[in-house]
Amino acid sequence: MFTLSLSDIKTGVTYSDKTSVIQALATWLQQDGHVAPGYGDCLLAREAQASTYLGQGVAIPHGIRDGRKLIKHTGIKVMHIPAGVAWGNGHIVYLALGIAADSDTHLGLLQQLARRLQKGGLLEQIMACDNPAAVLALLQAPPEPTVVPQHLPIPIPLTRAHLALQITSSSLAQLVTQAADLLGLEGREKAAFQQSSPLHIGQGWWLCQAEASYPDAAMLTLKTAPDTSQASSVVGLLALQVNGQEHKALLDRLGHWLAAGKGAELAGKASPEEFWAALAQGPESRRTYSEKTLQVYNEHGLHARPSAMLVHTAKSFIADIEVRNLTLDGPWVSAKNLMQIITLGASAGHELVFRANGPDAEQALAALAHSMNENLGESSLAISSESEPTALAASPVLAANISANTRFTGVTASPGLAVGPIFVDLPLEFDYPKQACDAEAELQALSHALTRSRADLAVTETRVTDPYAKELMAMHRELLADTSLTLGVQCRIQRGQSAAAAWWSEIDTLTRQQAANKDALLADRAMDIRDVGHRVMALLCHRQQPQPPSHPYIWVAEEISPSQLVNLDTRQLLGWVSVGGGASSHSAILAAALGIPALVAVDESVLTVPSGTTAILDGATATLCLAPEASLLDQARGWQQQDQQARDKAWEQRHQAATTRDGHLVEVGANVADTREAADVVAVGADGIGLLRTEFAFMARRQLPDVAEQQAMYQTALDALVGRPLVARTLDIGGDKPLLYYPRADEDNPALGVRGIRLCRQQPQWLENQLRALLLAAGKRPLRILLPMVTDIAEWRWAKALFDSIQDEIQAPDVQLGMMVEVPAVALNAEVFAAEVDFFSIGTNDLAQYTLAIDRGNGALAALADGLNPAILKLIKMTVTAAHQQGKWVGLCGELGADPVAVPLLLGLGLDELSVSLKQVALVKSHVRQWRLSDCRALAEQALMATDAAAVRALVMQAKNGVAIAQGEQAGSH
Ligand code: PEP
Ligand code: MG
């Protein structure tokens, strides 16, 4: 444990600004041999990423990760600045702790400081300090005067008054009464507590618990020598007032002592301090633990799947392994218990401390480190965050007799069109007695249901082929093996509840707790808990889920559980619709992987529609149309047929050029996030890679790839393109694309913050390495380099100068340097940029976001965020005009390029290239071939004058019908 001394503290110092304080701290750390020269820059770099202001006048400047190599040994220097110094964001700092840490030894001090900050009043105490001894006393002040030190990881406030050690008691019943007194229970509450039957949990320890309006606990131990050979012996009692889950940590602590066979030893502790320390630290002395701090690299944190993998790894060792979330300063939990791991709330970037105790502790920590560093079996590539259509207003509540063309709107979880009868899968109603008199029989029923459920899951796991589904089933089995869950149920049964009631109470509590998680992805896992809960309930209540029909159908349910979806015969499944669920839920991911159209967040009145009702599920409009009239049905079936024919034809002609009917050629490139996809680019008929989003390769790693690694990556793409051009965009990190190994600044609006070129200006070496790797990889092949998020001409000129200096050295012969047009300011000022760039590529995803002031990830506003808004068309027009006047070419690489309605307008506006996702290339080429450039130009002129996006769309649809008629007439005249 790190300790401060008086010589580490200076009081009464004066500085005019934050930078001077930080540099002075760095110089002091250097003078005392803690760091090498240059550490001040690391402290300032950290400050640029995120302010180190802690609160109440305290800041803790510390270095960036890269700065660790400058640290010789841990040191902290403290400056007390009575006049204060501005720290940004209106904060004034009076106490600055300059930190150089090469290990975690200083964390205790910081945690203590952080806890004091939470309590308030610290600022006044800091202001009152006038010498180093006073500051030292303040920083090392003892914890609160309770018997429970704040840092001990037991959330229930077990105060001195609630510990009664080595007492005498004539019977268990009397002990329970003593516990009730300790807890301050009176009247009916006390009587109820006395009547609850205590449960023997092993080695003479008993548990007595009652539901209460707030959580509380008491522990009592007996003086009498324990007799652990008999179940009726009594050495101690844990009395719990249960409300929520807080009591579980305490139960777990006691469980650790019992699991180690040392229940009597714990009960023998005489003083409250000794008892508490023993309880907190576990049956072995803390000193025998080996510890390791590891970072969570999984993009979506430790949701159920990686958690299951972590538990699996931990369980393969004998050692006792615990883990706590250091970032959230959470409690220790068992690393072998899935439910507890999920409650860590570990998000990407959080640091977890593992501690292991046992013969293979070191191996266990090494294996966990390996597993965590391998993302616990997950890829860290981002799941695409395409915006989802809006969930619109609820539909009217329907009677069983549904009127024709009733429409429900939801959010598309997986696109496509399905037509067929619905199957409404209503949740099973469970009927069960709340109480049971034969606890033994109920325990047996529970055990039987758990065993059966696990066996069923194991069978499914071997049957399914999809690796994701397999993992899901394994994870559900792991949930069933959770001992704290079953212990909770057993306790309830012992207290007289039926197995079904006890099981459901525990599942319900856990589900609610999980659903309340702030992290949406972790909250989605509530569904897995409920799913597992239902499986066991069905067995306990002898109920069977109704079977879906044997003919093709659209599945409608409140929530479609992951295991239901996995068990499905997907050959019959046309689509699915759910009332609950999120677009990122397991089910949505599975549905997308299966290619089944799916809607979520549909109004619950859809469940009142009778099974068998015909429906049209349209992912494009996020609607479910029930009982459609014959004409609508014919139209939908016609669309399905036409859609398929158009796809087939486009695919056959994918290698033909995208030339309009009047001979104008447009290039159609492919958007790619992974250079390994380059092999498919030629196969789908693309004219090259129109956008390589290089940031994804950086995001998938745990550290920046060096020049050689990047060069190899870009070479893979260029090789696969066999002479076609590669448009590679330099790093577009920031906004919704964070780099885990580069903690980002705490920004209120990351989309308006340090992203793309703005970040590269802060990290010039990153851009230099990337440009070098690209130019080295190019050889004589055509390479187009694209700079993201440029807003100001100075940014462009800075990057261009860097590019020129490297290109002077490498001299790749066929390279152009261009920039994205994503910010309205650039389009409005396009002539200035057009004079200097080689080309533009318009990023309509961001251009729409910044022009319309709509967060591109906000599903609720997705319907408003239409890229065909005339304002955006005008910006495109300005960009193209400016570029063409200077003889430069313009591409477009946003999603708009794949919208069939947008294609003629983009042609008419003069785009020279469109770049779309791999799946869309053949279709976009075929759309281009349907139009005449002259018509497109006229159409674009009209669109620029339209009132809104809807009017633009109507205009194109009208023109499209005209084209279709003209084409039909022409075909007829042949
Ligand atoms: C865009 O903004 O349109 C674009 C292509 O870039 P990204 O979607 O990667 O931000
Ligand atoms: Mg963009």
PDB file of C-alpha atoms in Angstrom, residues 563-787:
ATOM      1  CA  SER A 563     -34.252 -20.080 -26.800  1.00  0.00           C
ATOM      2  CA  GLN A 564     -37.589 -20.080 -28.628  1.00  0.00           C
ATOM      3  CA  LEU A 565     -35.936 -18.637 -31.673  1.00  0.00           C
ATOM      4  CA  VAL A 566     -33.120 -21.136 -31.469  1.00  0.00           C
ATOM      5  CA  ASN A 567     -35.576 -24.013 -31.204  1.00  0.00           C
ATOM      6  CA  LEU A 568     -37.550 -22.876 -34.219  1.00  0.00           C
ATOM      7  CA  ASP A 569     -37.914 -24.644 -37.459  1.00  0.00           C
ATOM      8  CA  THR A 570     -36.842 -21.569 -39.385  1.00  0.00           C
ATOM      9  CA  ARG A 571     -37.947 -23.053 -42.684  1.00  0.00           C
ATOM     10  CA  GLN A 572     -41.522 -22.235 -41.696  1.00  0.00           C
ATOM     11  CA  LEU A 573     -40.762 -18.836 -40.208  1.00  0.00           C
ATOM     12  CA  LEU A 574     -41.572 -15.987 -42.608  1.00  0.00           C
ATOM     13  CA  GLY A 575     -40.942 -13.192 -40.133  1.00  0.00           C
ATOM     14  CA  TRP A 576     -41.448 -12.169 -36.535  1.00  0.00           C
ATOM     15  CA  VAL A 577     -42.961  -9.374 -34.551  1.00  0.00           C
ATOM     16  CA  SER A 578     -42.490  -8.635 -30.870  1.00  0.00           C
ATOM     17  CA  VAL A 579     -43.985  -6.189 -28.431  1.00  0.00           C
ATOM     18  CA  GLY A 580     -40.809  -5.890 -26.380  1.00  0.00           C
ATOM     19  CA  GLY A 581     -37.159  -6.440 -27.106  1.00  0.00           C
ATOM     20  CA  GLY A 582     -34.536  -4.141 -28.499  1.00  0.00           C
ATOM     21  CA  ALA A 583     -32.982  -3.968 -31.922  1.00  0.00           C
ATOM     22  CA  SER A 584     -29.750  -5.127 -30.306  1.00  0.00           C
ATOM     23  CA  SER A 585     -31.291  -8.071 -28.438  1.00  0.00           C
ATOM     24  CA  HIS A 586     -30.034 -11.588 -29.041  1.00  0.00           C
ATOM     25  CA  SER A 587     -33.220 -12.368 -30.916  1.00  0.00           C
ATOM     26  CA  ALA A 588     -32.783  -9.424 -33.249  1.00  0.00           C
ATOM     27  CA  ILE A 589     -29.199 -10.429 -33.916  1.00  0.00           C
ATOM     28  CA  LEU A 590     -30.242 -14.026 -34.577  1.00  0.00           C
ATOM     29  CA  ALA A 591     -33.137 -12.946 -36.795  1.00  0.00           C
ATOM     30  CA  ALA A 592     -30.835 -10.757 -38.848  1.00  0.00           C
ATOM     31  CA  ALA A 593     -28.375 -13.627 -39.170  1.00  0.00           C
ATOM     32  CA  LEU A 594     -31.193 -15.911 -40.337  1.00  0.00           C
ATOM     33  CA  GLY A 595     -32.319 -13.256 -42.813  1.00  0.00           C
ATOM     34  CA  ILE A 596     -35.843 -13.175 -41.372  1.00  0.00           C
ATOM     35  CA  PRO A 597     -37.688  -9.840 -41.540  1.00  0.00           C
ATOM     36  CA  ALA A 598     -38.424  -8.680 -37.991  1.00  0.00           C
ATOM     37  CA  LEU A 599     -40.119  -5.847 -36.124  1.00  0.00           C
ATOM     38  CA  VAL A 600     -39.754  -5.039 -32.432  1.00  0.00           C
ATOM     39  CA  ALA A 601     -41.469  -2.492 -30.149  1.00  0.00           C
ATOM     40  CA  VAL A 602     -44.922  -3.032 -31.682  1.00  0.00           C
ATOM     41  CA  ASP A 603     -47.937  -2.031 -29.584  1.00  0.00           C
ATOM     42  CA  GLU A 604     -49.064  -4.834 -27.254  1.00  0.00           C
ATOM     43  CA  SER A 605     -52.599  -4.834 -28.645  1.00  0.00           C
ATOM     44  CA  VAL A 606     -51.147  -6.857 -31.518  1.00  0.00           C
ATOM     45  CA  LEU A 607     -51.347  -9.810 -29.111  1.00  0.00           C
ATOM     46  CA  THR A 608     -55.135  -9.646 -29.192  1.00  0.00           C
ATOM     47  CA  VAL A 609     -55.227 -10.399 -32.921  1.00  0.00           C
ATOM     48  CA  PRO A 610     -56.304 -13.980 -33.590  1.00  0.00           C
ATOM     49  CA  SER A 611     -53.709 -16.428 -34.852  1.00  0.00           C
ATOM     50  CA  GLY A 612     -54.227 -17.211 -38.517  1.00  0.00           C
ATOM     51  CA  THR A 613     -54.930 -13.562 -39.504  1.00  0.00           C
ATOM     52  CA  THR A 614     -53.131 -12.754 -42.742  1.00  0.00           C
ATOM     53  CA  ALA A 615     -50.462 -10.079 -42.491  1.00  0.00           C
ATOM     54  CA  ILE A 616     -47.886  -8.145 -44.484  1.00  0.00           C
ATOM     55  CA  LEU A 617     -44.696  -7.458 -42.533  1.00  0.00           C
ATOM     56  CA  ASP A 618     -42.751  -4.723 -44.304  1.00  0.00           C
ATOM     57  CA  GLY A 619     -39.280  -4.018 -42.877  1.00  0.00           C
ATOM     58  CA  ALA A 620     -38.828  -1.058 -45.226  1.00  0.00           C
ATOM     59  CA  THR A 621     -41.691   0.863 -43.614  1.00  0.00           C
ATOM     60  CA  ALA A 622     -41.469  -0.900 -40.238  1.00  0.00           C
ATOM     61  CA  THR A 623     -45.165  -1.831 -40.468  1.00  0.00           C
ATOM     62  CA  LEU A 624     -47.318  -4.859 -39.932  1.00  0.00           C
ATOM     63  CA  CYS A 625     -50.523  -4.658 -41.946  1.00  0.00           C
ATOM     64  CA  LEU A 626     -53.169  -7.068 -40.648  1.00  0.00           C
ATOM     65  CA  ALA A 627     -56.049  -8.490 -42.649  1.00  0.00           C
ATOM     66  CA  PRO A 628     -54.931  -6.605 -45.749  1.00  0.00           C
ATOM     67  CA  GLU A 629     -57.540  -6.278 -48.441  1.00  0.00           C
ATOM     68  CA  ALA A 630     -57.025  -8.371 -51.550  1.00  0.00           C
ATOM     69  CA  SER A 631     -55.512  -5.562 -53.593  1.00  0.00           C
ATOM     70  CA  LEU A 632     -52.867  -4.839 -50.937  1.00  0.00           C
ATOM     71  CA  LEU A 633     -52.088  -8.497 -50.650  1.00  0.00           C
ATOM     72  CA  ASP A 634     -51.691  -8.837 -54.399  1.00  0.00           C
ATOM     73  CA  GLN A 635     -49.523  -5.750 -54.429  1.00  0.00           C
ATOM     74  CA  ALA A 636     -47.269  -7.117 -51.677  1.00  0.00           C
ATOM     75  CA  ARG A 637     -46.972 -10.490 -53.371  1.00  0.00           C
ATOM     76  CA  GLY A 638     -46.247  -8.693 -56.607  1.00  0.00           C
ATOM     77  CA  TRP A 639     -43.518  -6.660 -54.870  1.00  0.00           C
ATOM     78  CA  GLN A 640     -41.999  -9.793 -53.440  1.00  0.00           C
ATOM     79  CA  GLN A 641     -41.901 -11.372 -56.881  1.00  0.00           C
ATOM     80  CA  GLN A 642     -40.630  -8.252 -58.613  1.00  0.00           C
ATOM     81  CA  ASP A 643     -38.071  -7.699 -55.928  1.00  0.00           C
ATOM     82  CA  GLN A 644     -36.691 -11.181 -56.430  1.00  0.00           C
ATOM     83  CA  GLN A 645     -36.686 -10.873 -60.215  1.00  0.00           C
ATOM     84  CA  ALA A 646     -34.937  -7.502 -60.052  1.00  0.00           C
ATOM     85  CA  ARG A 647     -32.318  -8.926 -57.715  1.00  0.00           C
ATOM     86  CA  ASP A 648     -31.733 -11.922 -59.976  1.00  0.00           C
ATOM     87  CA  LYS A 649     -31.365  -9.722 -63.044  1.00  0.00           C
ATOM     88  CA  ALA A 650     -29.094  -7.223 -61.336  1.00  0.00           C
ATOM     89  CA  TRP A 651     -26.896 -10.049 -60.152  1.00  0.00           C
ATOM     90  CA  GLU A 652     -26.626 -11.539 -63.637  1.00  0.00           C
ATOM     91  CA  GLN A 653     -25.531  -8.146 -65.010  1.00  0.00           C
ATOM     92  CA  ARG A 654     -23.309  -7.140 -62.106  1.00  0.00           C
ATOM     93  CA  HIS A 655     -20.115  -7.091 -64.166  1.00  0.00           C
ATOM     94  CA  GLN A 656     -21.581  -4.739 -66.771  1.00  0.00           C
ATOM     95  CA  ALA A 657     -20.799  -1.032 -66.451  1.00  0.00           C
ATOM     96  CA  ALA A 658     -23.241   1.309 -64.706  1.00  0.00           C
ATOM     97  CA  THR A 659     -24.083   3.372 -67.771  1.00  0.00           C
ATOM     98  CA  THR A 660     -27.274   5.415 -68.114  1.00  0.00           C
ATOM     99  CA  ARG A 661     -29.566   4.836 -71.071  1.00  0.00           C
ATOM    100  CA  ASP A 662     -27.998   7.853 -72.778  1.00  0.00           C
ATOM    101  CA  GLY A 663     -24.453   6.610 -72.304  1.00  0.00           C
ATOM    102  CA  HIS A 664     -23.218   8.370 -69.148  1.00  0.00           C
ATOM    103  CA  LEU A 665     -20.892   6.186 -67.080  1.00  0.00           C
ATOM    104  CA  VAL A 666     -20.889   6.296 -63.299  1.00  0.00           C
ATOM    105  CA  GLU A 667     -18.520   4.276 -61.176  1.00  0.00           C
ATOM    106  CA  VAL A 668     -20.043   2.139 -58.449  1.00  0.00           C
ATOM    107  CA  GLY A 669     -17.666   1.209 -55.666  1.00  0.00           C
ATOM    108  CA  ALA A 670     -18.092  -0.850 -52.520  1.00  0.00           C
ATOM    109  CA  ASN A 671     -17.915   0.317 -48.900  1.00  0.00           C
ATOM    110  CA  VAL A 672     -15.739  -2.010 -46.871  1.00  0.00           C
ATOM    111  CA  ALA A 673     -14.816  -2.082 -43.185  1.00  0.00           C
ATOM    112  CA  ASP A 674     -12.400  -4.981 -43.214  1.00  0.00           C
ATOM    113  CA  THR A 675      -9.704  -5.477 -45.852  1.00  0.00           C
ATOM    114  CA  ARG A 676     -10.485  -9.202 -45.830  1.00  0.00           C
ATOM    115  CA  GLU A 677     -13.800  -8.320 -47.506  1.00  0.00           C
ATOM    116  CA  ALA A 678     -11.845  -6.966 -50.470  1.00  0.00           C
ATOM    117  CA  ALA A 679     -11.949 -10.399 -52.090  1.00  0.00           C
ATOM    118  CA  ASP A 680     -15.739  -9.990 -52.471  1.00  0.00           C
ATOM    119  CA  VAL A 681     -15.503  -6.555 -54.059  1.00  0.00           C
ATOM    120  CA  VAL A 682     -14.665  -7.839 -57.527  1.00  0.00           C
ATOM    121  CA  ALA A 683     -17.128 -10.736 -57.176  1.00  0.00           C
ATOM    122  CA  VAL A 684     -20.092  -8.413 -56.573  1.00  0.00           C
ATOM    123  CA  GLY A 685     -19.222  -6.351 -59.644  1.00  0.00           C
ATOM    124  CA  ALA A 686     -17.867  -3.217 -57.930  1.00  0.00           C
ATOM    125  CA  ASP A 687     -15.505  -0.910 -59.798  1.00  0.00           C
ATOM    126  CA  GLY A 688     -13.249  -0.701 -56.772  1.00  0.00           C
ATOM    127  CA  ILE A 689     -13.405   0.074 -53.071  1.00  0.00           C
ATOM    128  CA  GLY A 690     -15.119   3.448 -52.812  1.00  0.00           C
ATOM    129  CA  LEU A 691     -14.695   3.671 -49.047  1.00  0.00           C
ATOM    130  CA  LEU A 692     -12.403   1.644 -46.819  1.00  0.00           C
ATOM    131  CA  ARG A 693     -13.354   2.598 -43.262  1.00  0.00           C
ATOM    132  CA  THR A 694      -9.894   1.953 -41.827  1.00  0.00           C
ATOM    133  CA  GLU A 695     -10.939   2.794 -38.278  1.00  0.00           C
ATOM    134  CA  PHE A 696     -12.642  -0.579 -37.878  1.00  0.00           C
ATOM    135  CA  ALA A 697      -9.328  -2.398 -38.223  1.00  0.00           C
ATOM    136  CA  PHE A 698      -7.953  -0.144 -35.492  1.00  0.00           C
ATOM    137  CA  MET A 699     -11.009  -0.700 -33.300  1.00  0.00           C
ATOM    138  CA  ALA A 700     -10.694  -4.473 -33.617  1.00  0.00           C
ATOM    139  CA  ARG A 701      -7.218  -4.436 -32.093  1.00  0.00           C
ATOM    140  CA  ARG A 702      -5.949  -3.817 -28.619  1.00  0.00           C
ATOM    141  CA  GLN A 703      -3.250  -1.406 -29.677  1.00  0.00           C
ATOM    142  CA  LEU A 704      -2.448   0.714 -32.670  1.00  0.00           C
ATOM    143  CA  PRO A 705      -1.231  -1.392 -35.581  1.00  0.00           C
ATOM    144  CA  ASP A 706       2.271  -0.334 -36.578  1.00  0.00           C
ATOM    145  CA  VAL A 707       3.297   0.715 -40.091  1.00  0.00           C
ATOM    146  CA  ALA A 708       4.227  -2.813 -41.194  1.00  0.00           C
ATOM    147  CA  GLU A 709       0.962  -4.287 -39.924  1.00  0.00           C
ATOM    148  CA  GLN A 710      -1.067  -1.582 -41.631  1.00  0.00           C
ATOM    149  CA  GLN A 711       0.910  -1.890 -44.835  1.00  0.00           C
ATOM    150  CA  ALA A 712       0.131  -5.611 -44.976  1.00  0.00           C
ATOM    151  CA  MET A 713      -3.547  -4.858 -44.417  1.00  0.00           C
ATOM    152  CA  TYR A 714      -3.781  -2.287 -47.213  1.00  0.00           C
ATOM    153  CA  GLN A 715      -1.769  -4.539 -49.473  1.00  0.00           C
ATOM    154  CA  THR A 716      -4.379  -7.283 -49.016  1.00  0.00           C
ATOM    155  CA  ALA A 717      -7.050  -4.905 -50.293  1.00  0.00           C
ATOM    156  CA  LEU A 718      -5.002  -3.625 -53.225  1.00  0.00           C
ATOM    157  CA  ASP A 719      -4.020  -7.163 -54.255  1.00  0.00           C
ATOM    158  CA  ALA A 720      -7.656  -8.278 -54.272  1.00  0.00           C
ATOM    159  CA  LEU A 721      -8.674  -5.297 -56.414  1.00  0.00           C
ATOM    160  CA  VAL A 722      -6.328  -6.257 -59.268  1.00  0.00           C
ATOM    161  CA  GLY A 723      -5.816  -2.735 -60.559  1.00  0.00           C
ATOM    162  CA  ARG A 724      -9.142  -1.209 -59.475  1.00  0.00           C
ATOM    163  CA  PRO A 725      -8.826   1.881 -57.271  1.00  0.00           C
ATOM    164  CA  LEU A 726      -8.823   1.787 -53.494  1.00  0.00           C
ATOM    165  CA  VAL A 727     -10.325   4.793 -51.725  1.00  0.00           C
ATOM    166  CA  ALA A 728      -8.979   4.485 -48.183  1.00  0.00           C
ATOM    167  CA  ARG A 729     -10.264   6.842 -45.549  1.00  0.00           C
ATOM    168  CA  THR A 730      -7.816   7.697 -42.791  1.00  0.00           C
ATOM    169  CA  LEU A 731      -8.823   7.092 -39.181  1.00  0.00           C
ATOM    170  CA  ASP A 732     -12.308   8.359 -38.356  1.00  0.00           C
ATOM    171  CA  ILE A 733     -12.152   7.684 -34.629  1.00  0.00           C
ATOM    172  CA  GLY A 734     -14.363   9.583 -32.208  1.00  0.00           C
ATOM    173  CA  GLY A 735     -18.111  10.171 -32.085  1.00  0.00           C
ATOM    174  CA  ASP A 736     -19.757   6.761 -32.061  1.00  0.00           C
ATOM    175  CA  LYS A 737     -16.483   5.000 -32.953  1.00  0.00           C
ATOM    176  CA  PRO A 738     -14.242   4.950 -29.871  1.00  0.00           C
ATOM    177  CA  LEU A 739     -10.821   3.319 -29.612  1.00  0.00           C
ATOM    178  CA  LEU A 740     -10.757   1.313 -26.415  1.00  0.00           C
ATOM    179  CA  TYR A 741      -7.055   1.765 -25.916  1.00  0.00           C
ATOM    180  CA  TYR A 742      -7.321   5.514 -26.310  1.00  0.00           C
ATOM    181  CA  PRO A 743      -9.623   6.787 -23.579  1.00  0.00           C
ATOM    182  CA  ARG A 744     -11.550   9.634 -25.023  1.00  0.00           C
ATOM    183  CA  ALA A 745     -12.186  13.012 -23.544  1.00  0.00           C
ATOM    184  CA  ASP A 746     -15.363  13.387 -21.605  1.00  0.00           C
ATOM    185  CA  GLU A 747     -17.432  15.240 -24.192  1.00  0.00           C
ATOM    186  CA  ASP A 748     -21.077  16.225 -23.887  1.00  0.00           C
ATOM    187  CA  ASN A 749     -21.548  15.852 -27.644  1.00  0.00           C
ATOM    188  CA  PRO A 750     -18.974  13.402 -29.016  1.00  0.00           C
ATOM    189  CA  ALA A 751     -20.438  13.686 -32.535  1.00  0.00           C
ATOM    190  CA  LEU A 752     -19.526  17.374 -32.386  1.00  0.00           C
ATOM    191  CA  GLY A 753     -16.256  16.700 -30.662  1.00  0.00           C
ATOM    192  CA  VAL A 754     -12.770  15.438 -31.303  1.00  0.00           C
ATOM    193  CA  ARG A 755     -13.288  12.962 -34.142  1.00  0.00           C
ATOM    194  CA  GLY A 756     -11.674  12.164 -37.487  1.00  0.00           C
ATOM    195  CA  ILE A 757      -9.024  14.650 -38.563  1.00  0.00           C
ATOM    196  CA  ARG A 758      -9.488  16.595 -35.313  1.00  0.00           C
ATOM    197  CA  LEU A 759      -8.204  13.638 -33.330  1.00  0.00           C
ATOM    198  CA  CYS A 760      -5.358  13.035 -35.777  1.00  0.00           C
ATOM    199  CA  ARG A 761      -4.185  16.585 -35.285  1.00  0.00           C
ATOM    200  CA  GLN A 762      -3.823  15.755 -31.611  1.00  0.00           C
ATOM    201  CA  GLN A 763      -2.043  12.518 -32.529  1.00  0.00           C
ATOM    202  CA  PRO A 764      -0.032  13.414 -35.654  1.00  0.00           C
ATOM    203  CA  GLN A 765       2.030  10.248 -35.415  1.00  0.00           C
ATOM    204  CA  TRP A 766      -1.094   8.152 -36.030  1.00  0.00           C
ATOM    205  CA  LEU A 767      -1.809   9.896 -39.300  1.00  0.00           C
ATOM    206  CA  GLU A 768       1.829   9.890 -40.313  1.00  0.00           C
ATOM    207  CA  ASN A 769       2.077   6.125 -39.797  1.00  0.00           C
ATOM    208  CA  GLN A 770      -1.138   5.517 -41.653  1.00  0.00           C
ATOM    209  CA  LEU A 771      -0.192   7.664 -44.639  1.00  0.00           C
ATOM    210  CA  ARG A 772       3.201   5.990 -44.784  1.00  0.00           C
ATOM    211  CA  ALA A 773       1.663   2.512 -44.674  1.00  0.00           C
ATOM    212  CA  LEU A 774      -0.849   3.404 -47.402  1.00  0.00           C
ATOM    213  CA  LEU A 775       1.765   4.891 -49.707  1.00  0.00           C
ATOM    214  CA  LEU A 776       4.148   1.995 -49.159  1.00  0.00           C
ATOM    215  CA  ALA A 777       1.362  -0.508 -49.872  1.00  0.00           C
ATOM    216  CA  ALA A 778       0.254   1.271 -53.055  1.00  0.00           C
ATOM    217  CA  GLY A 779       3.268   0.623 -55.269  1.00  0.00           C
ATOM    218  CA  LYS A 780       2.116   1.635 -58.744  1.00  0.00           C
ATOM    219  CA  ARG A 781      -1.525   0.865 -58.048  1.00  0.00           C
ATOM    220  CA  PRO A 782      -4.306   3.484 -57.896  1.00  0.00           C
ATOM    221  CA  LEU A 783      -4.752   4.744 -54.353  1.00  0.00           C
ATOM    222  CA  ARG A 784      -7.102   7.533 -53.275  1.00  0.00           C
ATOM    223  CA  ILE A 785      -6.670   8.770 -49.718  1.00  0.00           C
ATOM    224  CA  LEU A 786      -9.659  10.370 -48.041  1.00  0.00           C
ATOM    225  CA  LEU A 787      -9.523  12.600 -44.947  1.00  0.00           C
TER     226      LEU A 787
END
